[in-house]
């Protein structure tokens, strides 16, 4: 016997599915893509109502391979932009060289048409290069915040999980992708649908976008000392204009000798050496992710002389800043 078709609520029948397009940049994160699609699928599976449909694309319609080697088949290349659709740009957390003029123009057109445009993780670099974030607030992954701020000083870069600024949405990526998607589902279809989707995904209720990214100095350095963590945080926040050990010690309520003891005990190094390492790591990220001049990279990472910067850089990485550049 044929099973009778289930009658959908009238309100649901009147609302067409939101057409979501996921653009994969060459460094896309599979976690971001799968998390976002899983949330949309969960919203649909809640009661059988097709609230969303989606397609995954690359610029030329070729299969996309993530940095971890995972190969993803796509539904095609850059399509005509759908009315009533939504664009998600999926990037990674490191160098993002593969943003073409064609992609940038497509994103600008999406904005002109009034489509919501969202970035997941490193996708924010494409939005920034397209000029979509000029004068806006935006949430970026902690590993990319400083680079984004250097390259696009007209963007107010935030450390929050995600930011919804009108029809522009930026997300730090990773597990924050699920939080952002559940918040969007709640905005579109109400908290009951979002809660049901969260339950299907076996996750707790979504965090708010304003919540900070849970990256602590404890986790980075592998230590559990409040004042040492505070000192490390001060160093990371002051790379362009480094603080003296005396100033750092004073700000965290220690003497210089006590600060040196903490670094020796927990990190087996000195404050000066550790601080220099942070600045050089930051300089390396700028060299790999931007086309900034060497002298500008040196200044941004707290070195007043390009010659001194190059000497210290070579001693630490075994190559010069010029040799480090991928282009």
mmCIF file of C-alpha atoms in Angstrom:
data_model
loop_
_atom_site.group_PDB
_atom_site.id
_atom_site.type_symbol
_atom_site.label_atom_id
_atom_site.label_comp_id
_atom_site.label_asym_id
_atom_site.label_seq_id
_atom_site.Cartn_x
_atom_site.Cartn_y
_atom_site.Cartn_z
ATOM 1 C CA UNK A 1 0.000 0.000 0.000
ATOM 2 C CA UNK A 2 1.300 3.433 -0.931
ATOM 3 C CA UNK A 3 2.180 5.521 2.051
ATOM 4 C CA UNK A 4 0.281 8.833 1.998
ATOM 5 C CA UNK A 5 2.434 11.933 1.458
ATOM 6 C CA UNK A 6 2.940 13.882 4.623
ATOM 7 C CA UNK A 7 1.217 17.262 4.614
ATOM 8 C CA UNK A 8 3.671 20.095 5.304
ATOM 9 C CA UNK A 9 2.634 23.067 7.415
ATOM 10 C CA UNK A 10 1.265 25.866 5.263
ATOM 11 C CA UNK A 11 3.939 28.308 6.457
ATOM 12 C CA UNK A 12 6.657 25.870 5.461
ATOM 13 C CA UNK A 13 5.117 25.264 2.015
ATOM 14 C CA UNK A 14 5.145 28.987 1.318
ATOM 15 C CA UNK A 15 8.843 29.443 2.061
ATOM 16 C CA UNK A 16 11.253 28.226 -0.662
ATOM 17 C CA UNK A 17 14.489 26.570 0.352
ATOM 18 C CA UNK A 18 17.446 28.881 0.808
ATOM 19 C CA UNK A 19 20.012 28.112 -1.899
ATOM 20 C CA UNK A 20 23.478 27.966 -0.332
ATOM 21 C CA UNK A 21 26.625 27.984 -2.446
ATOM 22 C CA UNK A 22 29.922 26.857 -0.900
ATOM 23 C CA UNK A 23 32.949 28.172 -2.797
ATOM 24 C CA UNK A 24 36.092 26.177 -2.035
ATOM 25 C CA UNK A 25 39.335 28.132 -2.184
ATOM 26 C CA UNK A 26 42.526 26.113 -2.819
ATOM 27 C CA UNK A 27 43.338 25.915 0.903
ATOM 28 C CA UNK A 28 39.804 25.173 2.123
ATOM 29 C CA UNK A 29 39.267 23.423 5.439
ATOM 30 C CA UNK A 30 37.239 20.177 5.148
ATOM 31 C CA UNK A 31 36.134 20.655 8.768
ATOM 32 C CA UNK A 32 34.508 23.999 7.983
ATOM 33 C CA UNK A 33 32.755 22.654 4.877
ATOM 34 C CA UNK A 34 31.429 19.485 6.499
ATOM 35 C CA UNK A 35 30.355 21.303 9.686
ATOM 36 C CA UNK A 36 28.361 23.892 7.750
ATOM 37 C CA UNK A 37 26.666 21.358 5.477
ATOM 38 C CA UNK A 38 25.914 19.054 8.423
ATOM 39 C CA UNK A 39 24.095 21.895 10.211
ATOM 40 C CA UNK A 40 21.953 22.610 7.140
ATOM 41 C CA UNK A 41 21.196 18.914 6.750
ATOM 42 C CA UNK A 42 20.203 18.678 10.411
ATOM 43 C CA UNK A 43 17.821 21.616 9.992
ATOM 44 C CA UNK A 44 16.201 19.836 7.053
ATOM 45 C CA UNK A 45 16.023 16.472 8.831
ATOM 46 C CA UNK A 46 14.353 17.932 11.903
ATOM 47 C CA UNK A 47 10.870 17.518 10.461
ATOM 48 C CA UNK A 48 11.419 16.697 6.816
ATOM 49 C CA UNK A 49 11.020 20.279 5.622
ATOM 50 C CA UNK A 50 13.599 21.238 2.998
ATOM 51 C CA UNK A 51 14.613 24.580 4.420
ATOM 52 C CA UNK A 52 17.988 24.596 2.672
ATOM 53 C CA UNK A 53 19.607 23.184 -0.410
ATOM 54 C CA UNK A 54 23.247 23.570 -1.292
ATOM 55 C CA UNK A 55 25.890 23.042 -3.893
ATOM 56 C CA UNK A 56 29.665 22.971 -3.599
ATOM 57 C CA UNK A 57 31.755 24.719 -6.245
ATOM 58 C CA UNK A 58 35.315 25.608 -7.166
ATOM 59 C CA UNK A 59 36.369 28.439 -9.425
ATOM 60 C CA UNK A 60 36.762 26.299 -12.540
ATOM 61 C CA UNK A 61 34.479 23.429 -11.569
ATOM 62 C CA UNK A 62 37.376 21.036 -10.949
ATOM 63 C CA UNK A 63 37.576 18.717 -7.924
ATOM 64 C CA UNK A 64 39.130 20.485 -4.959
ATOM 65 C CA UNK A 65 41.932 19.011 -2.860
ATOM 66 C CA UNK A 66 42.403 20.280 0.671
ATOM 67 C CA UNK A 67 45.881 20.758 2.168
ATOM 68 C CA UNK A 68 45.423 17.496 4.103
ATOM 69 C CA UNK A 69 44.948 15.605 0.825
ATOM 70 C CA UNK A 70 41.184 15.134 1.064
ATOM 71 C CA UNK A 71 39.686 15.376 -2.428
ATOM 72 C CA UNK A 72 36.181 16.801 -2.819
ATOM 73 C CA UNK A 73 34.028 16.504 -5.931
ATOM 74 C CA UNK A 74 32.190 19.718 -6.736
ATOM 75 C CA UNK A 75 28.952 20.567 -8.504
ATOM 76 C CA UNK A 76 30.531 22.988 -10.967
ATOM 77 C CA UNK A 77 32.307 26.288 -11.379
ATOM 78 C CA UNK A 78 31.230 29.807 -10.492
ATOM 79 C CA UNK A 79 27.503 29.914 -11.324
ATOM 80 C CA UNK A 80 25.103 32.718 -12.014
ATOM 81 C CA UNK A 81 24.233 34.161 -8.639
ATOM 82 C CA UNK A 82 20.840 32.967 -7.406
ATOM 83 C CA UNK A 83 18.199 35.349 -6.143
ATOM 84 C CA UNK A 84 17.488 34.607 -2.518
ATOM 85 C CA UNK A 85 20.677 32.571 -2.166
ATOM 86 C CA UNK A 86 23.605 32.740 0.221
ATOM 87 C CA UNK A 87 27.333 32.478 -0.449
ATOM 88 C CA UNK A 88 29.839 30.725 1.834
ATOM 89 C CA UNK A 89 33.551 31.141 1.082
ATOM 90 C CA UNK A 90 35.682 28.332 2.534
ATOM 91 C CA UNK A 91 39.389 28.961 3.111
ATOM 92 C CA UNK A 92 42.182 27.647 5.286
ATOM 93 C CA UNK A 93 44.352 28.997 8.066
ATOM 94 C CA UNK A 94 47.639 29.642 6.309
ATOM 95 C CA UNK A 95 48.811 31.074 3.027
ATOM 96 C CA UNK A 96 45.948 31.825 0.618
ATOM 97 C CA UNK A 97 47.457 32.583 -2.814
ATOM 98 C CA UNK A 98 44.616 31.259 -4.943
ATOM 99 C CA UNK A 99 42.128 34.146 -4.928
ATOM 100 C CA UNK A 100 41.745 35.226 -8.542
ATOM 101 C CA UNK A 101 40.273 38.412 -9.982
ATOM 102 C CA UNK A 102 37.439 36.268 -11.311
ATOM 103 C CA UNK A 103 36.518 35.121 -7.788
ATOM 104 C CA UNK A 104 36.855 38.637 -6.377
ATOM 105 C CA UNK A 105 34.578 40.039 -9.082
ATOM 106 C CA UNK A 106 32.013 37.295 -8.420
ATOM 107 C CA UNK A 107 31.970 38.145 -4.714
ATOM 108 C CA UNK A 108 31.595 41.870 -5.427
ATOM 109 C CA UNK A 109 28.657 41.094 -7.687
ATOM 110 C CA UNK A 110 27.054 39.013 -4.925
ATOM 111 C CA UNK A 111 27.292 41.997 -2.610
ATOM 112 C CA UNK A 112 25.814 44.349 -5.228
ATOM 113 C CA UNK A 113 22.872 41.962 -5.632
ATOM 114 C CA UNK A 114 22.277 42.065 -1.886
ATOM 115 C CA UNK A 115 23.099 38.409 -1.238
ATOM 116 C CA UNK A 116 24.346 37.403 2.203
ATOM 117 C CA UNK A 117 28.049 36.500 1.943
ATOM 118 C CA UNK A 118 29.788 34.507 4.679
ATOM 119 C CA UNK A 119 33.389 33.475 5.173
ATOM 120 C CA UNK A 120 34.477 30.342 6.981
ATOM 121 C CA UNK A 121 38.007 30.414 8.404
ATOM 122 C CA UNK A 122 40.470 31.736 5.837
ATOM 123 C CA UNK A 123 37.676 32.636 3.438
ATOM 124 C CA UNK A 124 37.803 36.015 5.152
ATOM 125 C CA UNK A 125 40.895 36.838 3.083
ATOM 126 C CA UNK A 126 38.833 36.683 -0.108
ATOM 127 C CA UNK A 127 36.158 38.969 1.351
ATOM 128 C CA UNK A 128 38.806 41.441 2.494
ATOM 129 C CA UNK A 129 40.629 41.457 -0.856
ATOM 130 C CA UNK A 130 37.328 41.985 -2.639
ATOM 131 C CA UNK A 131 36.750 45.079 -0.516
ATOM 132 C CA UNK A 132 33.602 43.691 1.071
ATOM 133 C CA UNK A 133 34.864 44.253 4.624
ATOM 134 C CA UNK A 134 36.063 47.835 4.289
ATOM 135 C CA UNK A 135 34.924 49.779 7.347
ATOM 136 C CA UNK A 136 33.339 46.662 8.841
ATOM 137 C CA UNK A 137 33.891 44.452 11.854
ATOM 138 C CA UNK A 138 35.015 40.913 11.121
ATOM 139 C CA UNK A 139 35.932 37.780 13.081
ATOM 140 C CA UNK A 140 39.094 35.981 11.995
ATOM 141 C CA UNK A 141 40.849 32.823 13.122
ATOM 142 C CA UNK A 142 43.460 33.661 15.762
ATOM 143 C CA UNK A 143 46.281 32.536 13.447
ATOM 144 C CA UNK A 144 45.223 35.072 10.792
ATOM 145 C CA UNK A 145 44.109 38.091 12.801
ATOM 146 C CA UNK A 146 47.442 39.883 12.790
ATOM 147 C CA UNK A 147 48.024 39.251 9.082
ATOM 148 C CA UNK A 148 44.541 40.463 8.217
ATOM 149 C CA UNK A 149 45.013 43.598 10.289
ATOM 150 C CA UNK A 150 48.340 44.343 8.584
ATOM 151 C CA UNK A 151 46.994 43.819 5.074
ATOM 152 C CA UNK A 152 43.617 45.481 5.601
ATOM 153 C CA UNK A 153 43.827 48.223 8.252
ATOM 154 C CA UNK A 154 40.358 49.411 7.238
ATOM 155 C CA UNK A 155 38.855 46.217 8.718
ATOM 156 C CA UNK A 156 38.136 46.050 12.458
ATOM 157 C CA UNK A 157 39.437 42.569 13.207
ATOM 158 C CA UNK A 158 37.816 40.842 16.172
ATOM 159 C CA UNK A 159 38.719 37.772 18.215
ATOM 160 C CA UNK A 160 35.105 36.619 18.549
ATOM 161 C CA UNK A 161 33.767 33.332 17.171
ATOM 162 C CA UNK A 162 31.781 35.009 14.418
ATOM 163 C CA UNK A 163 30.371 38.386 13.464
ATOM 164 C CA UNK A 164 27.115 39.124 11.664
ATOM 165 C CA UNK A 165 27.334 42.624 10.205
ATOM 166 C CA UNK A 166 24.258 43.075 8.070
ATOM 167 C CA UNK A 167 24.556 40.684 5.126
ATOM 168 C CA UNK A 168 28.264 40.095 5.711
ATOM 169 C CA UNK A 169 29.129 37.230 8.034
ATOM 170 C CA UNK A 170 32.612 36.225 9.120
ATOM 171 C CA UNK A 171 33.498 33.169 11.166
ATOM 172 C CA UNK A 172 36.759 32.044 12.754
ATOM 173 C CA UNK A 173 36.173 28.537 11.434
ATOM 174 C CA UNK A 174 36.736 25.205 13.133
ATOM 175 C CA UNK A 175 34.044 24.356 15.673
ATOM 176 C CA UNK A 176 32.891 27.989 15.557
ATOM 177 C CA UNK A 177 31.396 27.114 12.163
ATOM 178 C CA UNK A 178 28.739 25.011 13.876
ATOM 179 C CA UNK A 179 27.924 27.864 16.269
ATOM 180 C CA UNK A 180 27.539 30.322 13.407
ATOM 181 C CA UNK A 181 25.362 27.975 11.349
ATOM 182 C CA UNK A 182 23.065 27.218 14.282
ATOM 183 C CA UNK A 183 22.693 30.945 14.941
ATOM 184 C CA UNK A 184 21.806 31.524 11.281
ATOM 185 C CA UNK A 185 19.284 28.683 11.387
ATOM 186 C CA UNK A 186 17.747 30.217 14.501
ATOM 187 C CA UNK A 187 17.512 33.607 12.793
ATOM 188 C CA UNK A 188 15.921 32.047 9.705
ATOM 189 C CA UNK A 189 13.573 29.501 11.255
ATOM 190 C CA UNK A 190 13.460 30.073 15.007
ATOM 191 C CA UNK A 191 15.265 28.662 18.048
ATOM 192 C CA UNK A 192 13.259 25.415 18.094
ATOM 193 C CA UNK A 193 14.621 24.357 14.708
ATOM 194 C CA UNK A 194 18.157 25.389 15.693
ATOM 195 C CA UNK A 195 17.911 23.440 18.961
ATOM 196 C CA UNK A 196 16.640 20.366 17.136
ATOM 197 C CA UNK A 197 19.500 20.654 14.649
ATOM 198 C CA UNK A 198 21.995 20.928 17.508
ATOM 199 C CA UNK A 199 20.500 17.825 19.120
ATOM 200 C CA UNK A 200 20.825 15.879 15.865
ATOM 201 C CA UNK A 201 24.477 16.895 15.695
ATOM 202 C CA UNK A 202 24.969 15.859 19.338
ATOM 203 C CA UNK A 203 26.274 19.249 20.363
ATOM 204 C CA UNK A 204 25.280 21.674 23.073
ATOM 205 C CA UNK A 205 23.365 24.854 22.358
ATOM 206 C CA UNK A 206 25.223 27.251 20.084
ATOM 207 C CA UNK A 207 27.680 29.728 21.521
ATOM 208 C CA UNK A 208 27.053 33.377 20.783
ATOM 209 C CA UNK A 209 29.152 35.119 18.185
ATOM 210 C CA UNK A 210 30.546 37.600 20.689
ATOM 211 C CA UNK A 211 32.214 34.826 22.682
ATOM 212 C CA UNK A 212 35.988 34.820 22.337
ATOM 213 C CA UNK A 213 37.922 32.060 20.623
ATOM 214 C CA UNK A 214 39.072 29.545 23.208
ATOM 215 C CA UNK A 215 42.796 29.734 22.574
ATOM 216 C CA UNK A 216 44.715 30.201 25.783
ATOM 217 C CA UNK A 217 48.323 30.825 26.580
ATOM 218 C CA UNK A 218 48.084 27.714 28.772
ATOM 219 C CA UNK A 219 47.371 25.589 25.739
ATOM 220 C CA UNK A 220 49.991 27.232 23.543
ATOM 221 C CA UNK A 221 52.834 26.986 26.007
ATOM 222 C CA UNK A 222 51.694 23.908 27.892
ATOM 223 C CA UNK A 223 51.896 25.626 31.261
ATOM 224 C CA UNK A 224 49.501 26.389 34.087
ATOM 225 C CA UNK A 225 50.786 29.592 35.633
ATOM 226 C CA UNK A 226 48.542 32.647 35.550
ATOM 227 C CA UNK A 227 51.264 35.294 35.554
ATOM 228 C CA UNK A 228 53.373 33.519 32.969
ATOM 229 C CA UNK A 229 50.305 33.192 30.749
ATOM 230 C CA UNK A 230 49.646 36.909 31.209
ATOM 231 C CA UNK A 231 53.239 37.701 30.209
ATOM 232 C CA UNK A 232 52.921 35.560 27.074
ATOM 233 C CA UNK A 233 49.665 37.297 26.195
ATOM 234 C CA UNK A 234 51.352 40.704 26.505
ATOM 235 C CA UNK A 235 54.123 39.568 24.190
ATOM 236 C CA UNK A 236 51.702 38.328 21.547
ATOM 237 C CA UNK A 237 49.739 41.575 21.724
ATOM 238 C CA UNK A 238 52.830 43.753 21.300
ATOM 239 C CA UNK A 239 54.853 42.369 18.406
ATOM 240 C CA UNK A 240 55.264 45.563 16.366
ATOM 241 C CA UNK A 241 56.429 47.603 19.366
ATOM 242 C CA UNK A 242 57.989 45.069 21.753
ATOM 243 C CA UNK A 243 57.804 45.691 25.468
ATOM 244 C CA UNK A 244 60.925 45.505 27.600
ATOM 245 C CA UNK A 245 61.246 42.665 30.133
ATOM 246 C CA UNK A 246 61.063 45.314 32.856
ATOM 247 C CA UNK A 247 57.728 46.591 31.517
ATOM 248 C CA UNK A 248 56.288 43.096 31.118
ATOM 249 C CA UNK A 249 57.318 42.113 34.633
ATOM 250 C CA UNK A 250 55.794 45.284 36.030
ATOM 251 C CA UNK A 251 52.484 44.749 34.183
ATOM 252 C CA UNK A 252 52.069 41.206 35.514
ATOM 253 C CA UNK A 253 53.195 42.087 39.032
ATOM 254 C CA UNK A 254 56.578 40.384 39.120
ATOM 255 C CA UNK A 255 60.197 41.385 39.350
ATOM 256 C CA UNK A 256 62.380 40.812 36.290
ATOM 257 C CA UNK A 257 64.213 38.052 38.135
ATOM 258 C CA UNK A 258 60.940 36.298 39.013
ATOM 259 C CA UNK A 259 59.814 36.552 35.374
ATOM 260 C CA UNK A 260 63.087 35.047 34.189
ATOM 261 C CA UNK A 261 62.716 32.181 36.667
ATOM 262 C CA UNK A 262 59.233 31.387 35.347
ATOM 263 C CA UNK A 263 60.453 31.297 31.753
ATOM 264 C CA UNK A 264 63.382 29.109 32.725
ATOM 265 C CA UNK A 265 61.244 26.693 34.773
ATOM 266 C CA UNK A 266 58.299 26.268 32.387
ATOM 267 C CA UNK A 267 59.719 27.106 28.945
ATOM 268 C CA UNK A 268 63.449 26.420 29.350
ATOM 269 C CA UNK A 269 64.333 29.765 27.804
ATOM 270 C CA UNK A 270 64.574 33.468 28.605
ATOM 271 C CA UNK A 271 61.908 36.132 28.065
ATOM 272 C CA UNK A 272 64.071 37.793 25.411
ATOM 273 C CA UNK A 273 64.601 34.614 23.381
ATOM 274 C CA UNK A 274 60.939 33.630 23.603
ATOM 275 C CA UNK A 275 59.783 37.105 22.564
ATOM 276 C CA UNK A 276 62.164 37.101 19.596
ATOM 277 C CA UNK A 277 60.787 33.710 18.521
ATOM 278 C CA UNK A 278 57.220 35.057 18.589
ATOM 279 C CA UNK A 279 58.213 38.043 16.466
ATOM 280 C CA UNK A 280 60.067 35.889 13.955
ATOM 281 C CA UNK A 281 57.163 33.432 13.671
ATOM 282 C CA UNK A 282 54.871 36.373 12.987
ATOM 283 C CA UNK A 283 57.294 37.742 10.392
ATOM 284 C CA UNK A 284 57.336 34.353 8.690
ATOM 285 C CA UNK A 285 53.545 34.278 8.482
ATOM 286 C CA UNK A 286 53.591 37.722 6.830
ATOM 287 C CA UNK A 287 56.221 36.595 4.339
ATOM 288 C CA UNK A 288 54.204 33.503 3.427
ATOM 289 C CA UNK A 289 50.739 35.056 3.415
ATOM 290 C CA UNK A 290 51.273 38.574 2.067
ATOM 291 C CA UNK A 291 53.246 40.467 -0.553
ATOM 292 C CA UNK A 292 54.470 43.070 1.952
ATOM 293 C CA UNK A 293 57.953 44.463 1.367
ATOM 294 C CA UNK A 294 60.691 42.904 3.493
ATOM 295 C CA UNK A 295 61.295 46.179 5.310
ATOM 296 C CA UNK A 296 57.586 46.457 6.147
ATOM 297 C CA UNK A 297 57.591 42.891 7.480
ATOM 298 C CA UNK A 298 60.613 43.750 9.599
ATOM 299 C CA UNK A 299 58.928 46.841 11.048
ATOM 300 C CA UNK A 300 55.648 45.007 11.663
ATOM 301 C CA UNK A 301 57.464 42.368 13.688
ATOM 302 C CA UNK A 302 59.390 44.845 15.815
ATOM 303 C CA UNK A 303 62.735 45.124 13.973
ATOM 304 C CA UNK A 304 63.973 48.628 13.192
ATOM 305 C CA UNK A 305 66.564 47.508 10.636
ATOM 306 C CA UNK A 306 66.053 45.233 7.641
ATOM 307 C CA UNK A 307 69.670 44.130 7.873
ATOM 308 C CA UNK A 308 69.341 43.117 11.518
ATOM 309 C CA UNK A 309 66.010 41.431 10.796
ATOM 310 C CA UNK A 310 67.519 39.389 7.953
ATOM 311 C CA UNK A 311 70.459 38.340 10.111
ATOM 312 C CA UNK A 312 68.276 37.184 13.005
ATOM 313 C CA UNK A 313 65.797 35.526 10.627
ATOM 314 C CA UNK A 314 68.508 33.516 8.886
ATOM 315 C CA UNK A 315 69.987 32.428 12.223
ATOM 316 C CA UNK A 316 66.590 31.170 13.391
ATOM 317 C CA UNK A 317 65.131 29.646 10.186
ATOM 318 C CA UNK A 318 68.285 28.827 8.221
ATOM 319 C CA UNK A 319 67.258 30.956 5.248
ATOM 320 C CA UNK A 320 66.865 34.623 4.444
ATOM 321 C CA UNK A 321 63.504 36.423 4.320
ATOM 322 C CA UNK A 322 63.875 36.639 0.519
ATOM 323 C CA UNK A 323 64.387 32.873 0.272
ATOM 324 C CA UNK A 324 61.309 32.270 2.442
ATOM 325 C CA UNK A 325 58.893 33.868 -0.006
ATOM 326 C CA UNK A 326 56.882 31.365 -2.090
ATOM 327 C CA UNK A 327 56.687 33.791 -5.046
#
